Backbone atoms as SQL, in Angstrom:
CREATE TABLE atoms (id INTEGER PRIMARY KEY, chain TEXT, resi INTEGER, resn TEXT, atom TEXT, x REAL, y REAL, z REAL);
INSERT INTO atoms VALUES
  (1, 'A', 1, 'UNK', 'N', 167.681, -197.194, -214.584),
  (2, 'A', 1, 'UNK', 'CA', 167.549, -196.905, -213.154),
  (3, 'A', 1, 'UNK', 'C', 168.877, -197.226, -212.463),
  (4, 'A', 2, 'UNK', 'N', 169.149, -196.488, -211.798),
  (5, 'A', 2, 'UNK', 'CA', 170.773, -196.721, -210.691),
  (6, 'A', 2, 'UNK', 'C', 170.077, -197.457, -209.811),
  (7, 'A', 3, 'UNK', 'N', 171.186, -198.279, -209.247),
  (8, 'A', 3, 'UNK', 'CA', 171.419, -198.966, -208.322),
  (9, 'A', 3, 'UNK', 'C', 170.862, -198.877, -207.483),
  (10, 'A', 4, 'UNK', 'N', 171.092, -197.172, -207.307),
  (11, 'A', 4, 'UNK', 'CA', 170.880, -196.459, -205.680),
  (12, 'A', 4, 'UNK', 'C', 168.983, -196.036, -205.655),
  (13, 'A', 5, 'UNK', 'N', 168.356, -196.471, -206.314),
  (14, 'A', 5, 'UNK', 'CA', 167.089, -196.019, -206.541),
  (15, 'A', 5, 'UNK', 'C', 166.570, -197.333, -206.871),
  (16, 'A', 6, 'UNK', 'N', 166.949, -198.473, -206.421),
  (17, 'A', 6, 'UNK', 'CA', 166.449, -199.629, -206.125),
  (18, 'A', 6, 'UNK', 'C', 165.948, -200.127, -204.802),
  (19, 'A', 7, 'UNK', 'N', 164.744, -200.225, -205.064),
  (20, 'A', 7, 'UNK', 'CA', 164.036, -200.540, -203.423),
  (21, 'A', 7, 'UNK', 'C', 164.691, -201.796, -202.649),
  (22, 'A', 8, 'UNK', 'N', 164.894, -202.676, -203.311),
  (23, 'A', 8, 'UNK', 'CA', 165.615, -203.672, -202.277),
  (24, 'A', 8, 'UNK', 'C', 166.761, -203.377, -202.015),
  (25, 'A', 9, 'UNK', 'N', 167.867, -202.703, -203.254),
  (26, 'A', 9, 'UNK', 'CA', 169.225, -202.493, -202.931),
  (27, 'A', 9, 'UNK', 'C', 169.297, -201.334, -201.804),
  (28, 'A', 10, 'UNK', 'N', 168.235, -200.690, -201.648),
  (29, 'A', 10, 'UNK', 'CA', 168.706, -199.530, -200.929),
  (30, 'A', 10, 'UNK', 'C', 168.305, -199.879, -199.163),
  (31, 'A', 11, 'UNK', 'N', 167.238, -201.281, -198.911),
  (32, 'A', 11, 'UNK', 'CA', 166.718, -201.384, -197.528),
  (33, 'A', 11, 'UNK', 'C', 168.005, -202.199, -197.142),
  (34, 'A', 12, 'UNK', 'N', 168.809, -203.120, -198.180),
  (35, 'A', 12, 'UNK', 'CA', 169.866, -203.749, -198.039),
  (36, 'A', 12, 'UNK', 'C', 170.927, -203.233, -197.685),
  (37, 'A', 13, 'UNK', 'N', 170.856, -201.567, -197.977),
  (38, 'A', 13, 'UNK', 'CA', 172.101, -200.692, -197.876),
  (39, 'A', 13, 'UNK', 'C', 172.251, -200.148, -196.688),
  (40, 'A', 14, 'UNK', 'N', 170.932, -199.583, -196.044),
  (41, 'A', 14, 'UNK', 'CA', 170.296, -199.341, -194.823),
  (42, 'A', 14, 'UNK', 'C', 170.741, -200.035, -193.935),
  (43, 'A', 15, 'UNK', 'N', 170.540, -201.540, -194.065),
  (44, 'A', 15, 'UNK', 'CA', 170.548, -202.514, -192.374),
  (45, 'A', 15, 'UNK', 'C', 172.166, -202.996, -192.930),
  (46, 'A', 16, 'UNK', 'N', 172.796, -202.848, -194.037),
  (47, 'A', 16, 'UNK', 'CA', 174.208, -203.071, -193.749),
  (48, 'A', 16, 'UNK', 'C', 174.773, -202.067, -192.846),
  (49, 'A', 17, 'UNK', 'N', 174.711, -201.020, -193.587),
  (50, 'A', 17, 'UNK', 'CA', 174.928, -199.243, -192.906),
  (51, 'A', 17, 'UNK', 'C', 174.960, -199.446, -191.336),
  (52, 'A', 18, 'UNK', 'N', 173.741, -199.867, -191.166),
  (53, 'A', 18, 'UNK', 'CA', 173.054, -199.988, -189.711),
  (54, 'A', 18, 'UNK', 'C', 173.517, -200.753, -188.439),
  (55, 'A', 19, 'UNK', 'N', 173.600, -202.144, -189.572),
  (56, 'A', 19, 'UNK', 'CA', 174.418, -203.032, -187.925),
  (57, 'A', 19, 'UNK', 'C', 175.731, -203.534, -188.527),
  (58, 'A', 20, 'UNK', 'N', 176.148, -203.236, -189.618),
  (59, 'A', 20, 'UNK', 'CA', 177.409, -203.578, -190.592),
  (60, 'A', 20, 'UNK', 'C', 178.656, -202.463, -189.832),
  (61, 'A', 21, 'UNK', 'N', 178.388, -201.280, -189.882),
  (62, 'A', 21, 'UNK', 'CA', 179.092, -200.167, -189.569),
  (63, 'A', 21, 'UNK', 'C', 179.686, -200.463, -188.160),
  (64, 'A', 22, 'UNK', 'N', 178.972, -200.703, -187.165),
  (65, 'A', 22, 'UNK', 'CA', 179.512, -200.981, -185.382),
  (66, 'A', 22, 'UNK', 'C', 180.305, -201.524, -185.944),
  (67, 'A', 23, 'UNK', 'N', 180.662, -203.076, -186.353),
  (68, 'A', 23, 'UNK', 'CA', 181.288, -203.892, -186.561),
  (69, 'A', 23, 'UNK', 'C', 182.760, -203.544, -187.144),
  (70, 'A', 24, 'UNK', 'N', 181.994, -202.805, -188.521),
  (71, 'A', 24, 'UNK', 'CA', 183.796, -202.361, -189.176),
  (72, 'A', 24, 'UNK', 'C', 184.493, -201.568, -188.269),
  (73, 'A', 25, 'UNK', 'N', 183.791, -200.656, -187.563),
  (74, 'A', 25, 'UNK', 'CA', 184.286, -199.480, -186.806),
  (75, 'A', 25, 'UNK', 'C', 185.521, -200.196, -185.963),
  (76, 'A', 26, 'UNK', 'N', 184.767, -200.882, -185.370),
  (77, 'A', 26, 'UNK', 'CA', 185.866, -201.802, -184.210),
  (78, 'A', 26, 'UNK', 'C', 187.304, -202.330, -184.815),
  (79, 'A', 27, 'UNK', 'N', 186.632, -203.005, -185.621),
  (80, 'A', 27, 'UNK', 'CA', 187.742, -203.595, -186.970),
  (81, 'A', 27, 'UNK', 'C', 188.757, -202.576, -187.228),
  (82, 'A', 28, 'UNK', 'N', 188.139, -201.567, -187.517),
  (83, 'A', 28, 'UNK', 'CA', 189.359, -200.151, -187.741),
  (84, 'A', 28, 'UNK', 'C', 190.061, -199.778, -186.623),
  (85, 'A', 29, 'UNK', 'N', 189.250, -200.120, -185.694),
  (86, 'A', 29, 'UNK', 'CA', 189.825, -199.616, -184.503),
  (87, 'A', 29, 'UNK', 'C', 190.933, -200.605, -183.546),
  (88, 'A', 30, 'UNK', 'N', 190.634, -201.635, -184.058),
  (89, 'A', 30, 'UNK', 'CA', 191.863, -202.737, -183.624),
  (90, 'A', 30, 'UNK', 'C', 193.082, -202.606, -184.706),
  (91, 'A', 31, 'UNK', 'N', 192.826, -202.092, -186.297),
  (92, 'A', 31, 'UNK', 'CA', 193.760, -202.492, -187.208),
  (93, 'A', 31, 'UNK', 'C', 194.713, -200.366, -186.591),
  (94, 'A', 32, 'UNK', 'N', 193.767, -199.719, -186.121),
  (95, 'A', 32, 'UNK', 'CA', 194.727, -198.396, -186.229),
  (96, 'A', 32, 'UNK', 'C', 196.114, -198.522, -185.242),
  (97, 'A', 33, 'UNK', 'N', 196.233, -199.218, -184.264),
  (98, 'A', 33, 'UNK', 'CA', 198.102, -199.262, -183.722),
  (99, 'A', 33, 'UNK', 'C', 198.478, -199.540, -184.902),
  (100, 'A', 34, 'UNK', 'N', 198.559, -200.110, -185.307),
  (101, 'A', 34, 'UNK', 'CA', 199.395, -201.112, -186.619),
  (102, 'A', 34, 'UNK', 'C', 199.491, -200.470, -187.966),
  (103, 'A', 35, 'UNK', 'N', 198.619, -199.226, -187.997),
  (104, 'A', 35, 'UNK', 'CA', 198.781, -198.498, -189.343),
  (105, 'A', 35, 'UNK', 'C', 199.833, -197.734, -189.685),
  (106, 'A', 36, 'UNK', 'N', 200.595, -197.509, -189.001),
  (107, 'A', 36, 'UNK', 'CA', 201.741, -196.381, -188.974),
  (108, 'A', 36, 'UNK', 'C', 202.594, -197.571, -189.905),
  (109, 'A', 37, 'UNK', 'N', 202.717, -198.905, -189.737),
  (110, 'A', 37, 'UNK', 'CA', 203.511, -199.904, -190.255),
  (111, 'A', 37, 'UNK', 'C', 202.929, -200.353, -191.417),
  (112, 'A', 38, 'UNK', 'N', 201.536, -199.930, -191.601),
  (113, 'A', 38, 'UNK', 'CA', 201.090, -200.054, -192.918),
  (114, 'A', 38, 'UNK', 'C', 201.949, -199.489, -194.258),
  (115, 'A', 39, 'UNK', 'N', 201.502, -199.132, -195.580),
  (116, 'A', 39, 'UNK', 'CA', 202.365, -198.761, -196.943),
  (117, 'A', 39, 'UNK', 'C', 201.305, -197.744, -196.851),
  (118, 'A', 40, 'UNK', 'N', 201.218, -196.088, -196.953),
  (119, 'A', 40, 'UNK', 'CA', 201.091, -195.389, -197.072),
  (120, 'A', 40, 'UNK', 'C', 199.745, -195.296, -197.635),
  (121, 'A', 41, 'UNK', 'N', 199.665, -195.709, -199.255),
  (122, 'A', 41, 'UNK', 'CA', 198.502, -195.830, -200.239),
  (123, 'A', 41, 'UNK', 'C', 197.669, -197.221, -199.175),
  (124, 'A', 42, 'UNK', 'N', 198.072, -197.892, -198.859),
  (125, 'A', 42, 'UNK', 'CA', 197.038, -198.915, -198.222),
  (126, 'A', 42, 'UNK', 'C', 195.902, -198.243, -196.364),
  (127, 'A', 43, 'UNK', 'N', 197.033, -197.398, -196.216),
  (128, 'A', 43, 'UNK', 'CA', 197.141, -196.463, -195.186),
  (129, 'A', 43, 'UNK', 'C', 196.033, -195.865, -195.392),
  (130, 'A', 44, 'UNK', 'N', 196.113, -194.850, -196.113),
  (131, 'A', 44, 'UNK', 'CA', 195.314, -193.812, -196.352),
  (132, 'A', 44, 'UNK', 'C', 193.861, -194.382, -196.926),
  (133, 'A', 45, 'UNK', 'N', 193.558, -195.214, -198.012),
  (134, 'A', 45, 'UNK', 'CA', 192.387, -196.133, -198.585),
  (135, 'A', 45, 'UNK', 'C', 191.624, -196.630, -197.580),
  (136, 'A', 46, 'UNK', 'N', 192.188, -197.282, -196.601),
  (137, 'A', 46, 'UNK', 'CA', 191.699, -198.362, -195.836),
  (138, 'A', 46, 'UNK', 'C', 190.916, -197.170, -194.365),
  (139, 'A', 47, 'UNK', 'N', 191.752, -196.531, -194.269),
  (140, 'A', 47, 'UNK', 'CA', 190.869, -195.554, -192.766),
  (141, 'A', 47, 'UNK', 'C', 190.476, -193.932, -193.775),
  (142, 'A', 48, 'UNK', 'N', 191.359, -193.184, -194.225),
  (143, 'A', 48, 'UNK', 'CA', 190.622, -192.152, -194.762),
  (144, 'A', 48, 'UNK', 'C', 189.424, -192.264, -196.142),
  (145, 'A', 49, 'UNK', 'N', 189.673, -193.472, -196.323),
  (146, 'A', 49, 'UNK', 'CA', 189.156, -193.339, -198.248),
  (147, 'A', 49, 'UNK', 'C', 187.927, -194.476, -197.414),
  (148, 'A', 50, 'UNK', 'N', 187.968, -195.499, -197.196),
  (149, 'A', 50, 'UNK', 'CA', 187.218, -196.566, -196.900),
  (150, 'A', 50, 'UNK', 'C', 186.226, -196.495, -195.807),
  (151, 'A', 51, 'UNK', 'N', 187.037, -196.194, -194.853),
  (152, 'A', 51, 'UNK', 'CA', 186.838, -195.577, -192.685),
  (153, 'A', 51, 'UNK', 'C', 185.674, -194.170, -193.206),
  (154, 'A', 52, 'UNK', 'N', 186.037, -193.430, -194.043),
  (155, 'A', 52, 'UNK', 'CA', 185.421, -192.356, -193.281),
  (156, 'A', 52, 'UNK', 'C', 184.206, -192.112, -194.082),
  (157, 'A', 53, 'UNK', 'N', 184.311, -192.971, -195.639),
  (158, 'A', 53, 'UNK', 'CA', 183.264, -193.421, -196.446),
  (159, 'A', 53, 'UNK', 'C', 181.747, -194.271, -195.419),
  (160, 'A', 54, 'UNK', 'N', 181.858, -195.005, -195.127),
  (161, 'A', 54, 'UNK', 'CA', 181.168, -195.731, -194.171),
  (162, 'A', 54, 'UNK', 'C', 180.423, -195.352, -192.868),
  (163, 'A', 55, 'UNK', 'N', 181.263, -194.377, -192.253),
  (164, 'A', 55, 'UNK', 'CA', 181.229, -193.954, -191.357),
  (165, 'A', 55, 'UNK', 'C', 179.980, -192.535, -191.549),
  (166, 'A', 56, 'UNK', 'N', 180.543, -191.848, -192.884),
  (167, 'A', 56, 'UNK', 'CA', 179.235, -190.985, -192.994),
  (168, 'A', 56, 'UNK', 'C', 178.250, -191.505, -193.882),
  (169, 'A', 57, 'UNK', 'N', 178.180, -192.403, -194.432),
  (170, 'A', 57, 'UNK', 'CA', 177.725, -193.020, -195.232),
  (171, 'A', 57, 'UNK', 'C', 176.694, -193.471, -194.272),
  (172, 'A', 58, 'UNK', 'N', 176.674, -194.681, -193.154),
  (173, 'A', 58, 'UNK', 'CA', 176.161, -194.839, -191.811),
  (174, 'A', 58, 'UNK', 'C', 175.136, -193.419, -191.539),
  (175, 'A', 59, 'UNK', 'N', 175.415, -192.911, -191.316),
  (176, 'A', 59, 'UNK', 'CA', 175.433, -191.600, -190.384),
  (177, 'A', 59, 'UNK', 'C', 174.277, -191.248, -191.481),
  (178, 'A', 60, 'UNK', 'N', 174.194, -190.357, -192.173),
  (179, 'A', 60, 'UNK', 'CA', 173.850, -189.815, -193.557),
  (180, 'A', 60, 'UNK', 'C', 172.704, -190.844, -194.102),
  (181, 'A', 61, 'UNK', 'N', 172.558, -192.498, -194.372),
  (182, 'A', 61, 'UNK', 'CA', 171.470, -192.440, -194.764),
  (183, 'A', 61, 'UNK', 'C', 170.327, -193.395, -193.435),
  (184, 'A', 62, 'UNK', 'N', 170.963, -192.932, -192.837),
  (185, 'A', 62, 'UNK', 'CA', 169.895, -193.434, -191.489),
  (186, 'A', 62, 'UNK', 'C', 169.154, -191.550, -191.272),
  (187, 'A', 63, 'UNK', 'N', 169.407, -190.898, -191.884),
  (188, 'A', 63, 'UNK', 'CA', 168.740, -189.561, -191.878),
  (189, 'A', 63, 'UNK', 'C', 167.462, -189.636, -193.009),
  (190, 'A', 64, 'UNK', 'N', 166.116, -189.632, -192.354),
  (191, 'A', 64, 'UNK', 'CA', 164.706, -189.897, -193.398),
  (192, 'A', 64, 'UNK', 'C', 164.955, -188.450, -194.461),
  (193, 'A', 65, 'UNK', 'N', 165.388, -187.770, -193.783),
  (194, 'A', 65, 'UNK', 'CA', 165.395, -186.735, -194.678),
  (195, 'A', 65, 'UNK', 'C', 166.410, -186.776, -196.194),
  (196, 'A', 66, 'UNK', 'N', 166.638, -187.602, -196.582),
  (197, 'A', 66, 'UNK', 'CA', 168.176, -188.251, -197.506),
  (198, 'A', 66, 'UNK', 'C', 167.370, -188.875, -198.163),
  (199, 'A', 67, 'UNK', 'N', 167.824, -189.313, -199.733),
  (200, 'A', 67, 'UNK', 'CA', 167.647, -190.724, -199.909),
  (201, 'A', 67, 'UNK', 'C', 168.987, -191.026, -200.129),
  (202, 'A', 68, 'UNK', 'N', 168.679, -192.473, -200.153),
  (203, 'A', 68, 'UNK', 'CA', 170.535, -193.205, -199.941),
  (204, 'A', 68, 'UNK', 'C', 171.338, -192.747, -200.974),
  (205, 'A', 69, 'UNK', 'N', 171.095, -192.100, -202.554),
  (206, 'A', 69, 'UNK', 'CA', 172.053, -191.785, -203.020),
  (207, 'A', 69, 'UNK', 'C', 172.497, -190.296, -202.853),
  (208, 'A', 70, 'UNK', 'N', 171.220, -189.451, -201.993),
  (209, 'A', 70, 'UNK', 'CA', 172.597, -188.668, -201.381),
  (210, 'A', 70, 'UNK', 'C', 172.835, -188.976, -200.604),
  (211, 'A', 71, 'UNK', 'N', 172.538, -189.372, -199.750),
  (212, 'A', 71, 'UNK', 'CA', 174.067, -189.774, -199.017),
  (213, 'A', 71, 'UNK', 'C', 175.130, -190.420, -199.226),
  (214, 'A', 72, 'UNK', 'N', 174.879, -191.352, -200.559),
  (215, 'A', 72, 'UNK', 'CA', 176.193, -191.920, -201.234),
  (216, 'A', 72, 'UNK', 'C', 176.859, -190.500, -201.486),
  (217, 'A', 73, 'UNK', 'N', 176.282, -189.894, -202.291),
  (218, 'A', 73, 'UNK', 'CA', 177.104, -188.932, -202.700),
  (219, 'A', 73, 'UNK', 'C', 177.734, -187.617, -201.757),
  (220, 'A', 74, 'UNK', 'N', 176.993, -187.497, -200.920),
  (221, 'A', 74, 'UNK', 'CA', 177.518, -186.810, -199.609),
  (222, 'A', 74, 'UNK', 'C', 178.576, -187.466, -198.989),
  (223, 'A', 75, 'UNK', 'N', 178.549, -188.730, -199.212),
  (224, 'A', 75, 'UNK', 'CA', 179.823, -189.108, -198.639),
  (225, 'A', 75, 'UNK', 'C', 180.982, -189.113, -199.170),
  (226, 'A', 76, 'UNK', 'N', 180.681, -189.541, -199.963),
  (227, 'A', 76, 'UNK', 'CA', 181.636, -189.490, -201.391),
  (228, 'A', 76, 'UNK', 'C', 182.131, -188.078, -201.584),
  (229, 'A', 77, 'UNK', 'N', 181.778, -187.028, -201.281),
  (230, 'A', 77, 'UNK', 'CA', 182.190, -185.493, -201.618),
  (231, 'A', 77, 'UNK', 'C', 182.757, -185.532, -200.492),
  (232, 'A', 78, 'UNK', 'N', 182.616, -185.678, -199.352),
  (233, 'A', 78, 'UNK', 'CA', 182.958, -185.729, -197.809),
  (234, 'A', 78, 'UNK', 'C', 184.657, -186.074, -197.953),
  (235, 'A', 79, 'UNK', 'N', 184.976, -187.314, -198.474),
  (236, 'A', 79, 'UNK', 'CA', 185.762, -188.440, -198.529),
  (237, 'A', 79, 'UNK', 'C', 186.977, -187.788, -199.711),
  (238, 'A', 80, 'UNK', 'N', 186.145, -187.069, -200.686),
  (239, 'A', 80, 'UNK', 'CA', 187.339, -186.499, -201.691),
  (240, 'A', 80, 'UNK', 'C', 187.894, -185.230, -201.282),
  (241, 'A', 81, 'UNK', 'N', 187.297, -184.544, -200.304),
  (242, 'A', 81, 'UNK', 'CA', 187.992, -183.409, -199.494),
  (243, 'A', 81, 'UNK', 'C', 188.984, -183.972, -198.898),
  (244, 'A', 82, 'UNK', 'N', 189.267, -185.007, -198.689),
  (245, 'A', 82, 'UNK', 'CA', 190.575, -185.347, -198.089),
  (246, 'A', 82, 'UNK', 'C', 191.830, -185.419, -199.112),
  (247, 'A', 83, 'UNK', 'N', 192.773, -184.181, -198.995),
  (248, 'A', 83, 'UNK', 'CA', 193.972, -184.003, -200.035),
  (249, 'A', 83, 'UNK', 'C', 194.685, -185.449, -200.246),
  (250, 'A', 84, 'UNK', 'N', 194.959, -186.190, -198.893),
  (251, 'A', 84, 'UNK', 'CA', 195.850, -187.487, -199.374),
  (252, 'A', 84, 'UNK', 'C', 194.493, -188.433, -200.199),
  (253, 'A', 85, 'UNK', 'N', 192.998, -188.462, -200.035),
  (254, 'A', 85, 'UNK', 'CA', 192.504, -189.626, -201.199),
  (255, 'A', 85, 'UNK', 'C', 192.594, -188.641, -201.846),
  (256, 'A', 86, 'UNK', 'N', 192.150, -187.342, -202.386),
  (257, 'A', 86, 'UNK', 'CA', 192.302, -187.086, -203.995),
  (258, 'A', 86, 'UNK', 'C', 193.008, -187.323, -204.214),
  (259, 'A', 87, 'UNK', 'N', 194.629, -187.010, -204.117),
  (260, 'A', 87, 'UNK', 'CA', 195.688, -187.044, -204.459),
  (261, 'A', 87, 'UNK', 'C', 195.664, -188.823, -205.293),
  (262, 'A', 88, 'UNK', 'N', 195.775, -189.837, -204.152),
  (263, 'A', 88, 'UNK', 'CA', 195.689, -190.794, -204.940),
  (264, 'A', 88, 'UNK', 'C', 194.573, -190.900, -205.804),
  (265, 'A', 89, 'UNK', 'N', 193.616, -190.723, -205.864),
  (266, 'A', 89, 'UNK', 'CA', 192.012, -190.400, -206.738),
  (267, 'A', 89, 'UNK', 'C', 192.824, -190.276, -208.566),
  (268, 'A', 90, 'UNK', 'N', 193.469, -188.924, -207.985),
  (269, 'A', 90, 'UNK', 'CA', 193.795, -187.911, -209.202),
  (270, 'A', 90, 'UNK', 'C', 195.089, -188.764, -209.933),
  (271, 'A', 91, 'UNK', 'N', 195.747, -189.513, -208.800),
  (272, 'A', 91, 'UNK', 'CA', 197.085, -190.149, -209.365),
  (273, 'A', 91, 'UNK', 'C', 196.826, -191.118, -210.652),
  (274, 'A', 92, 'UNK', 'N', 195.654, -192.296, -210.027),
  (275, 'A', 92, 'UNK', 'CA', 195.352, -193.534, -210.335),
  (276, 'A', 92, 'UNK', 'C', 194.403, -192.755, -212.288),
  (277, 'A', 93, 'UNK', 'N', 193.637, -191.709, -211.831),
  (278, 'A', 93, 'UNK', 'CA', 192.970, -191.573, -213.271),
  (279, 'A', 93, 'UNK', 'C', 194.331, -191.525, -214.200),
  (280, 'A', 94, 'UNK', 'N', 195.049, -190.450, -213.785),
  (281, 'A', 94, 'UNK', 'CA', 195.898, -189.668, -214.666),
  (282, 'A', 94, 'UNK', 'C', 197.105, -191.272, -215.052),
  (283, 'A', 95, 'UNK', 'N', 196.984, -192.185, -214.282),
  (284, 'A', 95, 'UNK', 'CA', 197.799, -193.400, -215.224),
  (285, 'A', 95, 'UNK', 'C', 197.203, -193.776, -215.688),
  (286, 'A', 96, 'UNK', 'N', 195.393, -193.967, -215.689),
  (287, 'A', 96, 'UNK', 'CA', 194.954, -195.045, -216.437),
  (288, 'A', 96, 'UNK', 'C', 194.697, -194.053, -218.040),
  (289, 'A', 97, 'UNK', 'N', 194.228, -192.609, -217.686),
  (290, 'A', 97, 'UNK', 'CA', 194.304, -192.236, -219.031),
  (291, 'A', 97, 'UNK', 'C', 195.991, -192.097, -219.502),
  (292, 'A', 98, 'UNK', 'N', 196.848, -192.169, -219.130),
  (293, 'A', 98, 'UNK', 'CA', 198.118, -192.196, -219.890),
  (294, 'A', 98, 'UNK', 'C', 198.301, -193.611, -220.818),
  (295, 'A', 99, 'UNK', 'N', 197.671, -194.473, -219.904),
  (296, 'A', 99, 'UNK', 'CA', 197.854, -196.025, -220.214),
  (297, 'A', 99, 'UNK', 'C', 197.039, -195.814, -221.672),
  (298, 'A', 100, 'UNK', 'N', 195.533, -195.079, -221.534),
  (299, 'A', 100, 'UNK', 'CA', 194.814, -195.334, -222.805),
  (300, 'A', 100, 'UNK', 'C', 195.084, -194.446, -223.758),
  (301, 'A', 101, 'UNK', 'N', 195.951, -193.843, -223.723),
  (302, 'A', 101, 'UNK', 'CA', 196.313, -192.648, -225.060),
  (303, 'A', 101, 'UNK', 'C', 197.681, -193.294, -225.505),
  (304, 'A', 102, 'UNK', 'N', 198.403, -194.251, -225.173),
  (305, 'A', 102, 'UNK', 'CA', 199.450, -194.859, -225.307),
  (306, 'A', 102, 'UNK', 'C', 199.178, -195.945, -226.511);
């Protein structure tokens, strides 16, 4: 059984989602002046890869019509349409399989 098809993990996922999300939002929203001075890869992870994960993630399984792993995974598809995370996505596999054929 996944994770995501666990009755406690998923009411746990819910009321994080729920009153967890306001919270980060703000958080993002105080750390965005300051991102331009961020490192690029920390840049992009932290508001496009992380920010926008959450954000529909939030959104998506507060919908009865969902269960939480699609909307994990809706978000997650959401989140890899963004060219700068695939890009790093695609970067990070393609070293670790270089690392393991080495």
């Amino acid at each position: 059984m996944s994770l995501l098809d666990d009755p406690q993990f998923q009411e746990s996922y819910k009321l994080f989602l729920k009153f967890g999300w306001p919270h980060l939002s703000t958080m993002l929203d105080c750390l965005a002046p300051s991102a331009t001075a961020m490192d690029p890869l920390t840049r992009t992870m932290l508001f496009n890869g992380f920010g926008k994960y959450m954000m529909r993630a939030s959104q998506l399984a507060l919908n009865p019509e969902l269960t939480i792993a699609e909307a994990h995974n809706q978000a997650v598809a959401e989140v890899m349409q963004d060219p700068a995370v695939d890009h790093i996505v695609q970067t990070q596999l393609k070293q670790m399989l270089d690392q393991g054929v080495q």
